[in-house]
mmCIF file of C-alpha atoms in Angstrom:
data_model
loop_
_atom_site.group_PDB
_atom_site.id
_atom_site.type_symbol
_atom_site.label_atom_id
_atom_site.label_comp_id
_atom_site.label_asym_id
_atom_site.label_seq_id
_atom_site.Cartn_x
_atom_site.Cartn_y
_atom_site.Cartn_z
ATOM 1 C CA MET A 11 -9.681 28.684 -3.193
ATOM 2 C CA LEU A 12 -10.093 26.206 -6.042
ATOM 3 C CA PHE A 13 -12.384 23.176 -5.757
ATOM 4 C CA PRO A 14 -14.016 20.623 -8.069
ATOM 5 C CA GLY A 15 -17.380 21.639 -9.492
ATOM 6 C CA GLN A 16 -19.335 19.042 -7.495
ATOM 7 C CA HIS A 17 -17.795 20.051 -4.170
ATOM 8 C CA ASP A 18 -20.284 21.039 -1.465
ATOM 9 C CA LEU A 19 -18.052 23.638 0.262
ATOM 10 C CA PRO A 20 -19.744 26.730 -1.294
ATOM 11 C CA LEU A 21 -23.195 25.467 -0.274
ATOM 12 C CA LEU A 22 -22.074 24.716 3.285
ATOM 13 C CA ALA A 23 -20.318 28.062 3.655
ATOM 14 C CA ASN A 24 -23.412 29.916 2.417
ATOM 15 C CA ASP A 25 -26.079 28.009 4.349
ATOM 16 C CA LEU A 26 -24.212 27.231 7.579
ATOM 17 C CA PRO A 27 -22.218 30.269 8.736
ATOM 18 C CA LEU A 28 -20.842 28.470 11.825
ATOM 19 C CA PHE A 29 -19.842 25.287 9.962
ATOM 20 C CA ASN A 30 -16.369 24.179 11.164
ATOM 21 C CA THR A 31 -15.762 27.552 12.857
ATOM 22 C CA PRO A 32 -15.040 25.899 16.262
ATOM 23 C CA LEU A 33 -11.768 24.844 14.629
ATOM 24 C CA ARG A 34 -10.723 28.489 14.235
ATOM 25 C CA ARG A 35 -11.317 29.288 17.891
ATOM 26 C CA LEU A 36 -9.628 26.060 19.000
ATOM 27 C CA ALA A 37 -6.566 26.764 16.850
ATOM 28 C CA THR A 38 -6.327 30.232 18.367
ATOM 29 C CA ALA A 39 -6.452 28.753 21.882
ATOM 30 C CA VAL A 40 -3.780 26.126 21.110
ATOM 31 C CA ARG A 41 -1.539 28.723 19.467
ATOM 32 C CA SER A 42 -1.945 31.053 22.443
ATOM 33 C CA ARG A 43 -0.948 28.275 24.844
ATOM 34 C CA ASP A 44 2.064 26.977 22.891
ATOM 35 C CA GLY A 45 3.149 30.054 20.947
ATOM 36 C CA GLN A 46 2.770 28.087 17.712
ATOM 37 C CA LEU A 47 0.116 26.021 15.982
ATOM 38 C CA ARG A 48 1.318 22.674 14.634
ATOM 39 C CA LEU A 49 -1.666 21.178 12.822
ATOM 40 C CA LEU A 50 -1.922 17.640 11.500
ATOM 41 C CA ASP A 51 -4.948 17.452 9.171
ATOM 42 C CA ILE A 52 -5.956 13.892 8.237
ATOM 43 C CA GLY A 53 -8.327 13.973 5.290
ATOM 44 C CA ALA A 54 -7.251 17.495 4.354
ATOM 45 C CA ASN A 55 -9.416 17.420 1.204
ATOM 46 C CA ILE A 56 -8.801 20.622 -0.805
ATOM 47 C CA GLY A 57 -7.059 22.398 2.077
ATOM 48 C CA ASP A 58 -10.081 24.350 3.279
ATOM 49 C CA GLY A 59 -8.945 23.870 6.878
ATOM 50 C CA MET A 60 -6.026 26.260 6.318
ATOM 51 C CA PRO A 61 -7.968 29.547 6.106
ATOM 52 C CA LEU A 62 -10.148 28.385 9.002
ATOM 53 C CA VAL A 63 -7.194 28.396 11.404
ATOM 54 C CA ASP A 64 -5.892 31.825 10.326
ATOM 55 C CA PRO A 65 -2.366 30.507 9.609
ATOM 56 C CA ARG A 66 0.710 32.382 10.789
ATOM 57 C CA ALA A 67 4.208 32.251 9.330
ATOM 58 C CA THR A 68 5.492 30.605 12.527
ATOM 59 C CA ASP A 69 2.927 27.768 12.396
ATOM 60 C CA GLU A 70 3.573 24.321 10.938
ATOM 61 C CA PHE A 71 1.154 22.132 8.988
ATOM 62 C CA TRP A 72 1.009 18.539 7.771
ATOM 63 C CA LEU A 73 -1.889 18.007 5.340
ATOM 64 C CA VAL A 74 -2.582 14.336 4.659
ATOM 65 C CA GLU A 75 -4.784 13.470 1.682
ATOM 66 C CA GLY A 76 -4.832 10.336 -0.454
ATOM 67 C CA SER A 77 -7.591 11.216 -2.926
ATOM 68 C CA SER A 78 -6.452 11.678 -6.527
ATOM 69 C CA GLU A 79 -9.560 13.851 -6.972
ATOM 70 C CA PHE A 80 -8.656 16.374 -4.278
ATOM 71 C CA LEU A 81 -4.840 16.306 -4.201
ATOM 72 C CA PRO A 82 -4.317 18.639 -7.213
ATOM 73 C CA TYR A 83 -6.645 21.217 -5.633
ATOM 74 C CA LEU A 84 -4.966 20.834 -2.248
ATOM 75 C CA ARG A 85 -1.506 21.394 -3.714
ATOM 76 C CA ARG A 86 -2.681 24.449 -5.628
ATOM 77 C CA ASN A 87 -4.541 25.950 -2.668
ATOM 78 C CA VAL A 88 -1.543 25.732 -0.309
ATOM 79 C CA SER A 89 1.153 26.554 -2.877
ATOM 80 C CA GLY A 90 1.764 29.964 -1.318
ATOM 81 C CA TYR A 91 2.567 28.571 2.135
ATOM 82 C CA ARG A 92 6.166 27.715 3.016
ATOM 83 C CA ASN A 93 5.288 26.020 6.285
ATOM 84 C CA VAL A 94 3.043 23.301 4.814
ATOM 85 C CA THR A 95 3.954 19.685 4.113
ATOM 86 C CA VAL A 96 1.492 17.835 1.883
ATOM 87 C CA VAL A 97 1.533 14.087 2.613
ATOM 88 C CA PRO A 98 -0.092 12.383 -0.419
ATOM 89 C CA THR A 99 -1.382 9.155 1.071
ATOM 90 C CA TYR A 100 -4.314 7.453 2.692
ATOM 91 C CA VAL A 101 -3.718 6.448 6.305
ATOM 92 C CA GLY A 102 -4.945 3.488 8.311
ATOM 93 C CA GLU A 103 -4.117 1.089 11.109
ATOM 94 C CA GLU A 104 -1.034 -0.373 9.422
ATOM 95 C CA PHE A 105 1.169 0.135 6.398
ATOM 96 C CA GLN A 106 -0.292 -1.926 3.592
ATOM 97 C CA VAL A 107 -1.152 -2.123 -0.085
ATOM 98 C CA SER A 108 -4.653 -3.380 -0.817
ATOM 99 C CA ARG A 109 -7.154 -3.635 -3.623
ATOM 100 C CA GLY A 110 -9.708 -0.856 -3.693
ATOM 101 C CA SER A 111 -11.099 2.075 -5.617
ATOM 102 C CA GLU A 112 -11.828 5.670 -4.712
ATOM 103 C CA VAL A 113 -15.451 6.801 -4.570
ATOM 104 C CA VAL A 114 -16.111 10.557 -4.565
ATOM 105 C CA THR A 115 -19.458 11.997 -3.474
ATOM 106 C CA ASP A 116 -19.953 15.755 -3.240
ATOM 107 C CA GLY A 117 -16.975 16.958 -1.202
ATOM 108 C CA ASN A 118 -15.865 13.620 0.251
ATOM 109 C CA ALA A 119 -13.944 10.569 -0.886
ATOM 110 C CA HIS A 120 -13.887 7.058 0.531
ATOM 111 C CA ILE A 121 -12.388 3.731 -0.490
ATOM 112 C CA LYS A 122 -14.483 0.870 -1.818
ATOM 113 C CA GLU A 123 -12.622 -2.247 -0.764
ATOM 114 C CA GLY A 124 -11.949 -4.894 -3.400
ATOM 115 C CA GLY A 125 -12.066 -2.490 -6.344
ATOM 116 C CA ARG A 126 -9.806 -2.661 -9.368
ATOM 117 C CA GLY A 127 -7.263 -0.134 -8.156
ATOM 118 C CA GLU A 128 -4.376 -0.344 -5.718
ATOM 119 C CA ILE A 129 -4.490 1.716 -2.527
ATOM 120 C CA ILE A 130 -1.451 2.362 -0.348
ATOM 121 C CA TYR A 131 -2.077 3.066 3.332
ATOM 122 C CA GLU A 132 0.454 4.713 5.613
ATOM 123 C CA THR A 133 0.139 5.201 9.362
ATOM 124 C CA VAL A 134 0.466 8.393 11.366
ATOM 125 C CA ASP A 135 3.078 6.717 13.560
ATOM 126 C CA ARG A 136 5.235 5.992 10.503
ATOM 127 C CA ILE A 137 4.866 9.573 9.266
ATOM 128 C CA PHE A 138 6.116 10.851 12.648
ATOM 129 C CA GLN A 139 8.597 8.095 13.426
ATOM 130 C CA ASP A 140 11.585 10.488 13.686
ATOM 131 C CA PRO A 141 11.710 11.403 17.423
ATOM 132 C CA SER A 142 13.691 14.572 16.680
ATOM 133 C CA SER A 143 11.085 16.024 14.318
ATOM 134 C CA HIS A 144 8.378 18.490 15.287
ATOM 135 C CA VAL A 145 5.082 16.928 16.306
ATOM 136 C CA PRO A 146 1.525 18.270 16.075
ATOM 137 C CA ASN A 147 -0.267 19.956 18.948
ATOM 138 C CA LEU A 148 -3.628 19.812 17.117
ATOM 139 C CA PHE A 149 -4.855 16.661 15.358
ATOM 140 C CA LYS A 150 -7.753 17.283 12.944
ATOM 141 C CA ILE A 151 -9.431 14.275 11.348
ATOM 142 C CA ASP A 152 -12.358 13.763 8.967
ATOM 143 C CA VAL A 153 -12.135 10.412 7.183
ATOM 144 C CA GLU A 154 -15.718 9.285 6.585
ATOM 145 C CA GLY A 155 -16.041 6.655 9.321
ATOM 146 C CA HIS A 156 -12.448 5.373 9.210
ATOM 147 C CA GLU A 157 -11.343 7.328 12.295
ATOM 148 C CA ALA A 158 -10.874 4.209 14.422
ATOM 149 C CA ARG A 159 -8.478 2.744 11.833
ATOM 150 C CA VAL A 160 -6.473 5.955 11.678
ATOM 151 C CA PHE A 161 -6.319 6.195 15.474
ATOM 152 C CA ALA A 162 -5.126 2.574 15.627
ATOM 153 C CA GLY A 163 -2.194 3.568 13.443
ATOM 154 C CA SER A 164 -1.597 6.662 15.594
ATOM 155 C CA ARG A 165 -1.312 4.964 18.996
ATOM 156 C CA GLY A 166 2.283 6.023 19.496
ATOM 157 C CA LEU A 167 1.685 9.677 18.697
ATOM 158 C CA LEU A 168 -1.606 9.884 20.574
ATOM 159 C CA GLY A 169 -0.204 8.251 23.690
ATOM 160 C CA ARG A 170 3.169 10.017 23.662
ATOM 161 C CA VAL A 171 2.290 13.538 22.471
ATOM 162 C CA GLN A 172 -1.467 13.773 23.105
ATOM 163 C CA PRO A 173 -2.298 16.605 20.712
ATOM 164 C CA VAL A 174 -5.746 18.137 21.140
ATOM 165 C CA VAL A 175 -8.102 16.346 18.726
ATOM 166 C CA PHE A 176 -10.721 17.976 16.497
ATOM 167 C CA MET A 177 -12.731 15.206 14.872
ATOM 168 C CA GLU A 178 -15.900 14.288 13.065
ATOM 169 C CA TRP A 179 -17.985 11.738 14.951
ATOM 170 C CA TYR A 180 -20.480 10.275 12.470
ATOM 171 C CA PRO A 181 -22.081 7.208 14.094
ATOM 172 C CA SER A 182 -23.839 5.944 10.957
ATOM 173 C CA LEU A 183 -20.613 6.026 8.927
ATOM 174 C CA LEU A 184 -18.769 4.159 11.666
ATOM 175 C CA GLN A 185 -21.455 1.480 11.490
ATOM 176 C CA ARG A 186 -21.219 1.420 7.682
ATOM 177 C CA GLU A 187 -17.525 0.591 8.072
ATOM 178 C CA GLY A 188 -18.270 -2.208 10.543
ATOM 179 C CA PHE A 189 -17.446 -0.368 13.791
ATOM 180 C CA GLY A 190 -19.476 0.305 16.890
ATOM 181 C CA VAL A 191 -20.654 3.888 17.295
ATOM 182 C CA LEU A 192 -18.099 4.541 20.066
ATOM 183 C CA ALA A 193 -15.142 2.833 18.378
ATOM 184 C CA SER A 194 -13.176 5.994 17.565
ATOM 185 C CA LEU A 195 -13.855 7.497 20.989
ATOM 186 C CA ASP A 196 -12.761 4.302 22.717
ATOM 187 C CA MET A 197 -9.444 4.487 20.857
ATOM 188 C CA LEU A 198 -8.880 7.982 22.238
ATOM 189 C CA ARG A 199 -9.904 6.944 25.742
ATOM 190 C CA GLU A 200 -7.344 4.122 25.606
ATOM 191 C CA ALA A 201 -4.714 6.719 24.615
ATOM 192 C CA GLY A 202 -5.473 8.715 27.753
ATOM 193 C CA TYR A 203 -8.032 11.235 26.511
ATOM 194 C CA ALA A 204 -10.869 12.024 28.873
ATOM 195 C CA ARG A 205 -13.357 14.722 27.817
ATOM 196 C CA ALA A 206 -15.080 15.947 24.662
ATOM 197 C CA VAL A 207 -16.795 19.195 23.740
ATOM 198 C CA VAL A 208 -19.696 18.343 21.421
ATOM 199 C CA TYR A 209 -21.005 20.415 18.497
ATOM 200 C CA ASP A 210 -23.704 19.560 15.980
ATOM 201 C CA ASN A 211 -22.739 19.435 12.313
ATOM 202 C CA HIS A 212 -23.873 23.043 11.836
ATOM 203 C CA GLY A 213 -21.218 24.239 14.284
ATOM 204 C CA TYR A 214 -23.427 24.893 17.343
ATOM 205 C CA LEU A 215 -22.189 24.008 20.819
ATOM 206 C CA LEU A 216 -24.234 21.264 22.494
ATOM 207 C CA GLU A 217 -22.471 20.049 25.624
ATOM 208 C CA GLU A 218 -19.335 18.661 27.231
ATOM 209 C CA CYS A 219 -19.059 15.094 28.473
ATOM 210 C CA GLY A 220 -16.556 12.469 29.558
ATOM 211 C CA LEU A 221 -15.418 9.707 27.224
ATOM 212 C CA ASP A 222 -16.304 7.264 30.009
ATOM 213 C CA GLU A 223 -19.969 8.399 29.970
ATOM 214 C CA ARG A 224 -20.975 5.651 27.562
ATOM 215 C CA GLU A 225 -24.727 5.821 28.114
ATOM 216 C CA ARG A 226 -24.717 9.545 27.417
ATOM 217 C CA LEU A 227 -22.629 9.115 24.268
ATOM 218 C CA GLU A 228 -24.786 6.252 23.042
ATOM 219 C CA HIS A 229 -27.840 8.481 23.496
ATOM 220 C CA LEU A 230 -26.212 11.106 21.270
ATOM 221 C CA ALA A 231 -25.406 8.416 18.700
ATOM 222 C CA ARG A 232 -29.045 7.232 18.687
ATOM 223 C CA TYR A 233 -30.209 10.788 18.141
ATOM 224 C CA ALA A 234 -27.801 11.188 15.204
ATOM 225 C CA GLY A 235 -29.183 7.991 13.704
ATOM 226 C CA MET A 236 -32.713 9.447 13.689
ATOM 227 C CA ARG A 237 -31.647 12.295 11.395
ATOM 228 C CA GLU A 238 -30.460 12.253 7.819
ATOM 229 C CA ARG A 239 -26.775 13.099 7.245
ATOM 230 C CA PHE A 240 -26.338 14.225 10.829
ATOM 231 C CA TYR A 241 -23.139 13.976 12.822
ATOM 232 C CA PHE A 242 -21.140 15.720 15.528
ATOM 233 C CA ASP A 243 -17.855 17.559 15.658
ATOM 234 C CA LEU A 244 -15.843 16.933 18.815
ATOM 235 C CA VAL A 245 -12.924 18.638 20.497
ATOM 236 C CA VAL A 246 -11.256 15.983 22.636
ATOM 237 C CA PHE A 247 -8.905 16.748 25.505
ATOM 238 C CA ALA A 248 -6.569 14.701 27.692
ATOM 239 C CA PRO A 249 -6.098 15.475 31.415
ATOM 240 C CA ARG A 250 -2.833 17.270 30.604
ATOM 241 C CA HIS A 251 -4.894 19.861 28.693
ATOM 242 C CA GLU A 252 -6.952 20.803 31.753
ATOM 243 C CA SER A 253 -6.209 24.539 31.804
ATOM 244 C CA LEU A 254 -6.641 24.775 28.038
ATOM 245 C CA ARG A 255 -9.913 22.843 28.217
ATOM 246 C CA THR A 256 -11.480 24.923 30.972
ATOM 247 C CA GLY A 257 -10.506 28.185 29.275
ATOM 248 C CA PHE A 258 -11.734 27.006 25.881
ATOM 249 C CA VAL A 259 -15.084 25.759 27.221
ATOM 250 C CA ALA A 260 -15.685 29.030 29.095
ATOM 251 C CA ALA A 261 -14.870 31.047 25.967
ATOM 252 C CA GLU A 262 -17.166 28.879 23.821
ATOM 253 C CA GLU A 263 -20.061 29.255 26.254
ATOM 254 C CA ALA A 264 -19.569 33.026 26.227
ATOM 255 C CA PHE A 265 -19.348 33.083 22.414
ATOM 256 C CA PHE A 266 -22.666 31.273 21.983
ATOM 257 C CA ALA A 267 -24.379 33.182 24.788
ATOM 258 C CA ALA A 268 -23.542 36.402 22.969
ATOM 259 C CA ARG A 269 -25.056 35.066 19.740
ATOM 260 C CA GLY A 270 -28.422 34.453 21.346
ATOM 261 C CA PRO A 271 -30.879 31.621 20.550
ATOM 262 C CA VAL A 272 -30.205 29.185 17.728
ATOM 263 C CA PRO A 273 -32.368 30.221 14.719
ATOM 264 C CA PRO A 274 -35.156 27.850 13.603
ATOM 265 C CA ALA A 275 -34.277 25.352 10.891
ATOM 266 C CA ASP A 276 -36.657 27.043 8.440
ATOM 267 C CA GLY A 277 -35.004 30.429 8.994
ATOM 268 C CA SER A 278 -38.178 32.077 10.350
#
């Protein structure tokens, strides 16, 4: 896999062996239920999510990435797959063209509003506006605090199709973008989603809770704010996913029980 020299993927893969691995087990569970994985990856970056889900020839993928820094690497890294559609755009709450510039830090890119460049935003609902086309059964998103905007432009898909959601929940980045810490979760709750499985940003299972348990979620957000560069990964389910959710949670609890205690941060 090719990546820019400043990308933090090699460091994360070396230091955090469970980083993003819940996605692999989730993809396996979704594929087992439906017979096919149909993954929509918003903020696909260099395409590192592809090997994580162990892609099969019968799967289908939509990789959405607007960064001019990462797009060439993404295209190169997925060039051998016939079942991948690269969608070269940023996405937001509505289709628009605005002033802004891309800022790249380590392995992430975000938009600085009011910059000298011109940024085009699409919406997920416009990308999937053809009712006869295939639709995703797994919605992966990592967009540096812009999740609420993307979900606002995905209301139709989220409400109609309700794919399982694998998302980054980074309270401090949400606040940086002017949102409340629960803004992205509230968007999912309004679309009919109900429960979330919570992991820390090293990939360790923490707990499961309801999206209506606001005090509990706010407590998690306060904890994240006490730590530097700390966030959560969430798997979010709607009531229609009940059998998938219960099976997945049981398998995750067994997986981590078999691993034993979480090692100390200093490795001792």
